[in-house]
Amino acid sequence: MDRIDFRSDTVSWPTPAMRKAMAEACVGDDVYGEDPTVNELEARAAALVGKEAGLLVSSGTQGNLVAILAQAGRGDEALVGRDAHVVCWEAGGMSSLGGVVPHTLATDEMGRMDLTELEEAIRPDDPHLPQTRLILLENSYGARAGAAIPPDYFAAVRDIADRHGLRVHLDGARLFNAAVALNVGADAITRHVDSVTFCLSKGLCAPVGSVLCGSADFIHEARRVRKLLGGGMRQAGIIAAAGLVALDEMIERLADDHAHARLLAEGLATIPGIVVSPESVQTNMVFFELGDEVALNAADVIDRLAADNIWVGDQGPRSFRAVTHYWIGPDEVALFVERLRAVLHG
Ligand SMILES: *Cc1c(COP(=O)(O)O)cnc(C)c1O
């Protein structure tokens, strides 16, 4: 890598094995359902999360949008954490394109909505009110430093949804980070939801794509919505080939990214002026900030690190997010700690 990039795991390049698989992929027209590599990826992805069928989509954002539009209509309400990715970082798609109203609730330190508040937020059948249709969940939870939420929360939300006839969608952009961190199979989490998306292009390192999974009937409808949104791709086996390598080779090794994130947090904790709690690192993200005594702000620090070709994201005027991935190893972690120490202390 010509740069050391901690801004996100989305920056991860495809692996050599992926580039080879892409070059050699068997392809067909996927809108006709004739791309064998896409079909294999969709079947394997669905099996991995215990669902009947899968659908390759262009991004996590498109996967969430397709899932919402396929399960809720105009004026319907979706219950969702107020700091969820689908609320904050997806351009308001559920409202602007689907007419779906997000009903946002507070989340705890791990990104969980309070179950009593969740159940009380469900609307009674009254002509004044929108109809609650959907509950939107996320795991790992990005706004909570990548917290890995255990399966019992999903089981409890499922019970509430069943009592009220609601559907449940999981934004599992980093589902496998959560599952690996919790040491459970992904299906221990996804068995409690109707639909789930996960990203191939984050920690799993593929260049493009997410997979949306659910029942065969749901995916049949989702395929129409994907087409509506301009997401029907033709020889998409080129993309799916990298996705198959991701499923084969890149899931278990996410544990390495988590170990590197902890290593980074421990290193950062040795720098005077950096505030970080290594014990809070659960997956591949480290959130940290500048102590009050530091005169620089986050933008100054980012500029100075960039001069050394080291990239990190800000989370506010004095705070940062660093994300580990396949192209970040112990050497890159050590270099980052060394350079940041030099930026603060000369
Ligand atoms: C990255 C991400 C998405 C969206 O994925 P894109 O491929 O960037 O559209 C959705 N949800 C979460 C939690 C994410 O981290």
Short mmCIF file of C-alpha atoms and ligand atoms in Angstrom, two decimals:
data_model
loop_
_atom_site.label_atom_id
_atom_site.label_comp_id
_atom_site.label_asym_id
_atom_site.label_seq_id
_atom_site.Cartn_x
_atom_site.Cartn_y
_atom_site.Cartn_z
CA MET A 1 0.00 0.00 0.00
CA ASP A 2 1.42 3.42 -0.90
CA ARG A 3 -0.34 4.97 2.05
CA ILE A 4 -1.12 3.77 5.54
CA ASP A 5 -4.81 4.38 5.77
CA PHE A 6 -6.74 4.06 9.04
CA ARG A 7 -9.73 6.16 7.92
CA SER A 8 -11.97 3.14 7.28
CA ASP A 9 -11.94 -0.51 6.28
CA THR A 10 -13.67 0.59 3.04
CA VAL A 11 -10.24 1.74 1.80
CA SER A 12 -8.98 -1.85 1.79
CA TRP A 13 -7.82 -2.97 -1.62
CA PRO A 14 -8.79 -6.34 -3.10
CA THR A 15 -6.30 -9.10 -2.33
CA PRO A 16 -4.15 -10.72 -5.06
CA ALA A 17 -6.40 -13.82 -4.88
CA MET A 18 -9.42 -11.59 -5.57
CA ARG A 19 -7.82 -9.92 -8.58
CA LYS A 20 -7.02 -13.35 -10.01
CA ALA A 21 -10.54 -14.69 -9.38
CA MET A 22 -12.02 -11.57 -11.00
CA ALA A 23 -9.89 -11.98 -14.10
CA GLU A 24 -10.94 -15.61 -14.48
CA ALA A 25 -14.63 -15.36 -13.45
CA CYS A 26 -17.35 -17.11 -15.47
CA VAL A 27 -19.98 -14.49 -16.23
CA GLY A 28 -23.43 -14.06 -17.79
CA ASP A 29 -26.21 -11.48 -17.71
CA ASP A 30 -27.29 -11.27 -14.07
CA VAL A 31 -30.50 -9.34 -14.83
CA TYR A 32 -31.52 -12.50 -16.74
CA GLY A 33 -30.36 -14.52 -13.71
CA GLU A 34 -27.66 -16.09 -15.87
CA ASP A 35 -24.42 -15.14 -14.15
CA PRO A 36 -23.16 -18.36 -12.52
CA THR A 37 -20.68 -16.58 -10.27
CA VAL A 38 -23.32 -14.18 -8.94
CA ASN A 39 -25.70 -17.09 -8.40
CA GLU A 40 -23.05 -18.98 -6.45
CA LEU A 41 -22.22 -15.96 -4.30
CA GLU A 42 -25.88 -15.30 -3.51
CA ALA A 43 -26.48 -18.93 -2.52
CA ARG A 44 -23.32 -19.15 -0.40
CA ALA A 45 -24.03 -15.82 1.32
CA ALA A 46 -27.60 -16.87 2.12
CA ALA A 47 -26.42 -20.19 3.58
CA LEU A 48 -23.85 -18.39 5.73
CA VAL A 49 -26.54 -16.28 7.40
CA GLY A 50 -29.17 -19.05 7.45
CA LYS A 51 -31.54 -17.53 4.89
CA GLU A 52 -33.19 -19.00 1.78
CA ALA A 53 -31.90 -16.54 -0.78
CA GLY A 54 -29.46 -13.71 -1.42
CA LEU A 55 -29.18 -10.71 -3.71
CA LEU A 56 -25.94 -9.01 -4.75
CA VAL A 57 -26.28 -5.23 -4.44
CA SER A 58 -23.88 -2.45 -5.29
CA SER A 59 -23.35 -1.17 -1.75
CA GLY A 60 -24.48 -1.42 1.84
CA THR A 61 -26.57 1.70 1.34
CA GLN A 62 -28.36 0.12 -1.62
CA GLY A 63 -28.91 -3.09 0.38
CA ASN A 64 -30.54 -1.22 3.26
CA LEU A 65 -32.66 0.86 0.88
CA VAL A 66 -33.85 -2.20 -1.08
CA ALA A 67 -34.67 -3.99 2.18
CA ILE A 68 -36.67 -1.04 3.50
CA LEU A 69 -38.56 -0.37 0.25
CA ALA A 70 -39.40 -4.06 -0.09
CA GLN A 71 -40.85 -4.24 3.45
CA ALA A 72 -42.48 -0.84 4.10
CA GLY A 73 -44.55 1.61 2.08
CA ARG A 74 -45.07 5.38 1.91
CA GLY A 75 -46.11 6.80 5.27
CA ASP A 76 -45.06 3.69 7.16
CA GLU A 77 -42.73 4.09 10.10
CA ALA A 78 -39.45 2.36 10.84
CA LEU A 79 -38.16 2.22 14.43
CA VAL A 80 -34.40 2.77 14.47
CA GLY A 81 -31.54 3.98 16.68
CA ARG A 82 -31.02 7.72 16.26
CA ASP A 83 -27.31 7.26 15.54
CA ALA A 84 -27.75 4.28 13.18
CA HIS A 85 -25.87 4.40 9.88
CA VAL A 86 -29.11 4.14 7.92
CA VAL A 87 -30.37 7.32 9.61
CA CYS A 88 -27.17 9.38 9.60
CA TRP A 89 -25.10 8.36 6.59
CA GLU A 90 -27.38 7.18 3.80
CA ALA A 91 -28.62 10.50 2.41
CA GLY A 92 -32.11 10.09 3.85
CA GLY A 93 -32.92 7.46 1.22
CA MET A 94 -35.69 5.71 3.15
CA SER A 95 -37.64 8.99 3.27
CA SER A 96 -36.67 10.61 -0.03
CA LEU A 97 -37.11 7.51 -2.16
CA GLY A 98 -39.42 5.31 -0.08
CA GLY A 99 -41.60 7.78 1.86
CA VAL A 100 -40.74 5.74 4.97
CA VAL A 101 -40.61 7.78 8.18
CA PRO A 102 -37.75 7.00 10.56
CA HIS A 103 -38.91 7.03 14.18
CA THR A 104 -35.63 7.38 16.02
CA LEU A 105 -34.88 6.19 19.54
CA ALA A 106 -31.90 6.66 21.84
CA THR A 107 -29.29 3.91 21.99
CA ASP A 108 -27.09 2.73 24.85
CA GLU A 109 -23.28 2.52 24.88
CA MET A 110 -23.43 -0.55 22.62
CA GLY A 111 -26.01 0.78 20.18
CA ARG A 112 -29.04 -1.00 21.64
CA MET A 113 -32.45 0.64 21.84
CA ASP A 114 -34.22 0.25 25.19
CA LEU A 115 -36.70 -2.62 24.75
CA THR A 116 -39.48 -0.96 26.75
CA GLU A 117 -39.11 2.28 24.78
CA LEU A 118 -39.04 0.28 21.57
CA GLU A 119 -42.30 -1.49 22.36
CA GLU A 120 -43.95 1.74 23.54
CA ALA A 121 -42.95 3.47 20.28
CA ILE A 122 -45.05 1.06 18.22
CA ARG A 123 -48.12 2.97 17.00
CA PRO A 124 -51.63 1.80 17.75
CA ASP A 125 -54.02 1.45 14.81
CA ASP A 126 -55.44 4.97 14.63
CA PRO A 127 -56.15 6.96 11.45
CA HIS A 128 -54.16 9.92 12.81
CA LEU A 129 -50.97 7.90 13.00
CA PRO A 130 -48.44 6.43 10.65
CA GLN A 131 -48.28 2.64 10.79
CA THR A 132 -45.23 1.06 12.36
CA ARG A 133 -43.97 -1.56 9.95
CA LEU A 134 -40.29 -2.19 10.46
CA ILE A 135 -37.51 -2.31 13.06
CA LEU A 136 -34.00 -1.48 11.80
CA LEU A 137 -31.00 -2.90 13.68
CA GLU A 138 -27.24 -2.68 13.16
CA ASN A 139 -24.28 -4.92 14.17
CA SER A 140 -21.43 -4.16 14.72
CA TYR A 141 -22.62 -0.67 15.71
CA GLY A 142 -20.53 1.97 13.98
CA ALA A 143 -21.50 4.98 16.09
CA ARG A 144 -20.57 3.04 19.24
CA ALA A 145 -16.97 2.36 18.27
CA GLY A 146 -17.89 -0.84 16.46
CA ALA A 147 -19.55 -2.50 19.46
CA ALA A 148 -20.48 -6.14 18.88
CA ILE A 149 -24.05 -6.64 20.14
CA PRO A 150 -24.71 -10.20 21.42
CA PRO A 151 -27.53 -12.36 20.00
CA ASP A 152 -29.84 -12.03 23.04
CA TYR A 153 -30.74 -8.44 22.02
CA PHE A 154 -31.82 -9.66 18.60
CA ALA A 155 -33.92 -12.43 20.16
CA ALA A 156 -35.64 -9.88 22.43
CA VAL A 157 -36.36 -7.51 19.52
CA ARG A 158 -37.72 -10.48 17.54
CA ASP A 159 -40.20 -11.23 20.35
CA ILE A 160 -41.46 -7.65 20.29
CA ALA A 161 -41.72 -7.67 16.50
CA ASP A 162 -43.68 -10.92 16.56
CA ARG A 163 -46.12 -9.61 19.15
CA HIS A 164 -46.91 -6.64 16.89
CA GLY A 165 -46.57 -8.14 13.40
CA LEU A 166 -43.46 -6.10 12.47
CA ARG A 167 -40.58 -6.98 10.17
CA VAL A 168 -36.95 -6.71 11.31
CA HIS A 169 -34.02 -5.75 9.07
CA LEU A 170 -30.39 -5.94 10.20
CA ASP A 171 -27.78 -3.60 8.72
CA GLY A 172 -24.90 -6.02 9.12
CA ALA A 173 -22.36 -4.03 7.13
CA ARG A 174 -19.79 -5.45 9.59
CA LEU A 175 -21.83 -8.49 10.68
CA PHE A 176 -18.84 -10.81 10.55
CA ASN A 177 -16.73 -8.47 12.69
CA ALA A 178 -19.46 -8.77 15.32
CA ALA A 179 -19.80 -12.54 14.97
CA VAL A 180 -16.02 -13.14 15.14
CA ALA A 181 -15.68 -10.83 18.16
CA LEU A 182 -18.54 -12.61 19.94
CA ASN A 183 -17.23 -16.02 18.86
CA VAL A 184 -20.62 -17.06 17.46
CA GLY A 185 -21.75 -18.02 13.96
CA ALA A 186 -23.35 -15.14 12.09
CA ASP A 187 -26.59 -17.13 11.97
CA ALA A 188 -26.85 -16.94 15.78
CA ILE A 189 -27.59 -13.25 15.19
CA THR A 190 -29.37 -13.34 11.83
CA ARG A 191 -31.87 -16.08 12.76
CA HIS A 192 -33.78 -13.38 14.65
CA VAL A 193 -34.21 -11.01 11.67
CA ASP A 194 -36.23 -11.16 8.45
CA SER A 195 -33.57 -9.58 6.28
CA VAL A 196 -29.87 -8.81 6.59
CA THR A 197 -27.24 -7.06 4.50
CA PHE A 198 -23.51 -7.42 4.89
CA CYS A 199 -20.69 -5.64 3.06
CA LEU A 200 -18.14 -7.51 1.00
CA SER A 201 -16.14 -4.32 0.56
CA LYS A 202 -15.16 -3.40 4.12
CA GLY A 203 -13.09 -5.74 6.28
CA LEU A 204 -13.73 -8.55 3.80
CA CYS A 205 -11.65 -6.56 1.29
CA ALA A 206 -13.64 -7.05 -1.92
CA PRO A 207 -13.64 -4.01 -4.21
CA VAL A 208 -17.42 -3.62 -4.54
CA GLY A 209 -20.68 -5.01 -3.23
CA SER A 210 -22.93 -6.17 -0.44
CA VAL A 211 -25.33 -9.08 -0.20
CA LEU A 212 -28.93 -8.77 0.99
CA CYS A 213 -30.40 -12.04 2.33
CA GLY A 214 -33.85 -13.22 3.41
CA SER A 215 -36.68 -15.55 2.45
CA ALA A 216 -37.12 -16.55 -1.20
CA ASP A 217 -40.32 -14.46 -1.42
CA PHE A 218 -38.61 -11.42 0.06
CA ILE A 219 -35.65 -11.70 -2.32
CA HIS A 220 -38.04 -12.05 -5.27
CA GLU A 221 -39.55 -8.68 -4.35
CA ALA A 222 -36.13 -7.20 -3.48
CA ARG A 223 -34.89 -8.07 -6.98
CA ARG A 224 -37.62 -5.84 -8.46
CA VAL A 225 -36.76 -3.00 -6.07
CA ARG A 226 -33.06 -3.31 -6.91
CA LYS A 227 -33.93 -2.95 -10.61
CA LEU A 228 -36.13 0.06 -9.80
CA LEU A 229 -33.16 1.71 -8.07
CA GLY A 230 -30.88 1.10 -11.04
CA GLY A 231 -29.01 -1.71 -9.30
CA GLY A 232 -29.51 -4.46 -11.87
CA MET A 233 -25.99 -5.19 -13.09
CA ARG A 234 -25.05 -7.36 -16.07
CA GLN A 235 -21.79 -9.38 -15.99
CA ALA A 236 -21.57 -8.80 -12.26
CA GLY A 237 -19.71 -12.10 -11.81
CA ILE A 238 -16.56 -9.99 -12.03
CA ILE A 239 -17.62 -8.45 -8.72
CA ALA A 240 -19.07 -11.65 -7.26
CA ALA A 241 -15.82 -13.56 -7.88
CA ALA A 242 -14.05 -11.30 -5.38
CA GLY A 243 -17.00 -11.75 -3.02
CA LEU A 244 -16.56 -15.53 -3.07
CA VAL A 245 -12.89 -15.14 -2.12
CA ALA A 246 -14.07 -12.81 0.67
CA LEU A 247 -16.38 -15.49 2.07
CA ASP A 248 -13.74 -18.22 1.75
CA GLU A 249 -10.66 -16.45 3.02
CA MET A 250 -11.47 -13.21 4.79
CA ILE A 251 -13.97 -13.89 7.57
CA GLU A 252 -11.94 -15.79 10.19
CA ARG A 253 -8.98 -13.45 9.77
CA LEU A 254 -11.08 -10.50 10.98
CA ALA A 255 -9.81 -11.62 14.40
CA ASP A 256 -6.40 -10.29 13.30
CA ASP A 257 -7.91 -6.86 12.58
CA HIS A 258 -9.45 -6.88 16.05
CA ALA A 259 -6.10 -7.80 17.64
CA HIS A 260 -4.41 -5.00 15.68
CA ALA A 261 -7.06 -2.53 16.85
CA ARG A 262 -6.36 -3.49 20.47
CA LEU A 263 -2.62 -3.21 19.84
CA LEU A 264 -3.18 0.25 18.41
CA ALA A 265 -5.29 1.34 21.38
CA GLU A 266 -2.65 0.06 23.81
CA GLY A 267 0.05 1.95 21.89
CA LEU A 268 -2.00 5.15 21.79
CA ALA A 269 -2.58 4.88 25.55
CA THR A 270 1.20 5.30 26.07
CA ILE A 271 1.19 8.74 24.39
CA PRO A 272 0.74 11.63 26.86
CA GLY A 273 -2.12 13.84 25.64
CA ILE A 274 -4.08 11.00 24.00
CA VAL A 275 -7.25 9.82 25.73
CA VAL A 276 -8.24 6.27 24.82
CA SER A 277 -9.62 3.21 26.62
CA PRO A 278 -8.12 0.04 25.12
CA GLU A 279 -10.60 -2.15 27.02
CA SER A 280 -13.47 -0.60 25.03
CA VAL A 281 -12.12 -1.92 21.70
CA GLN A 282 -14.34 -4.82 20.63
CA THR A 283 -13.85 -5.09 16.87
CA ASN A 284 -11.72 -3.19 14.33
CA MET A 285 -12.29 0.40 15.47
CA VAL A 286 -10.43 2.64 17.90
CA PHE A 287 -11.97 5.95 18.97
CA PHE A 288 -9.60 8.34 20.74
CA GLU A 289 -9.27 12.03 21.52
CA LEU A 290 -6.88 14.81 22.43
CA GLY A 291 -6.50 15.68 26.11
CA ASP A 292 -7.34 19.25 27.17
CA GLU A 293 -3.64 20.08 27.58
CA VAL A 294 -2.91 19.51 23.85
CA ALA A 295 -2.81 22.78 21.88
CA LEU A 296 -3.37 21.19 18.45
CA ASN A 297 -6.80 20.19 17.24
CA ALA A 298 -7.78 17.09 15.26
CA ALA A 299 -7.45 18.78 11.87
CA ASP A 300 -3.87 19.91 12.70
CA VAL A 301 -2.92 16.38 13.75
CA ILE A 302 -4.47 14.85 10.64
CA ASP A 303 -2.57 17.27 8.38
CA ARG A 304 0.74 16.50 10.06
CA LEU A 305 0.24 12.74 9.86
CA ALA A 306 -0.77 13.06 6.22
CA ALA A 307 2.63 14.60 5.52
CA ASP A 308 4.01 11.15 6.46
CA ASN A 309 1.36 9.44 4.30
CA ILE A 310 -0.55 8.21 7.34
CA TRP A 311 -4.29 8.81 7.21
CA VAL A 312 -6.81 8.83 10.04
CA GLY A 313 -10.36 10.19 10.28
CA ASP A 314 -11.71 12.84 12.65
CA GLN A 315 -14.85 12.35 14.71
CA GLY A 316 -15.19 15.96 15.82
CA PRO A 317 -12.81 18.87 16.54
CA ARG A 318 -10.69 16.91 19.03
CA SER A 319 -11.44 13.26 18.35
CA PHE A 320 -10.50 10.55 15.89
CA ARG A 321 -11.51 7.15 14.54
CA ALA A 322 -8.93 4.61 13.40
CA VAL A 323 -10.09 1.43 11.65
CA THR A 324 -7.93 -1.64 11.04
CA HIS A 325 -8.16 -3.91 8.00
CA TYR A 326 -6.21 -6.43 5.90
CA TRP A 327 -3.56 -3.89 4.81
CA ILE A 328 -2.80 -2.77 8.39
CA GLY A 329 -0.42 -5.03 10.30
CA PRO A 330 1.66 -4.64 13.47
CA ASP A 331 4.29 -2.58 11.58
CA GLU A 332 1.72 -0.04 10.38
CA VAL A 333 0.27 0.14 13.90
CA ALA A 334 3.73 0.77 15.39
CA LEU A 335 4.51 3.43 12.79
CA PHE A 336 1.25 5.23 13.47
CA VAL A 337 1.90 5.32 17.22
CA GLU A 338 5.47 6.52 16.67
CA ARG A 339 4.48 9.29 14.25
CA LEU A 340 1.56 10.48 16.39
CA ARG A 341 3.90 10.65 19.40
CA ALA A 342 6.28 12.76 17.32
CA VAL A 343 3.48 15.07 16.14
CA LEU A 344 2.46 15.77 19.74
CA HIS A 345 5.86 15.77 21.43
CA GLY A 346 8.49 16.48 18.73
C1 LIG B 1 -20.53 1.20 5.48
C2 LIG B 1 -21.85 0.99 6.12
C3 LIG B 1 -23.02 0.99 5.36
C4 LIG B 1 -23.09 1.38 3.91
O1 LIG B 1 -22.22 0.77 3.09
P1 LIG B 1 -21.76 1.47 1.72
O2 LIG B 1 -21.27 0.29 0.98
O3 LIG B 1 -20.72 2.44 2.09
O4 LIG B 1 -22.95 2.08 1.10
C5 LIG B 1 -24.19 0.71 6.01
N1 LIG B 1 -24.22 0.48 7.33
C6 LIG B 1 -23.12 0.49 8.10
C7 LIG B 1 -23.23 0.20 9.55
C8 LIG B 1 -21.89 0.76 7.52
O5 LIG B 1 -20.81 0.77 8.27
#
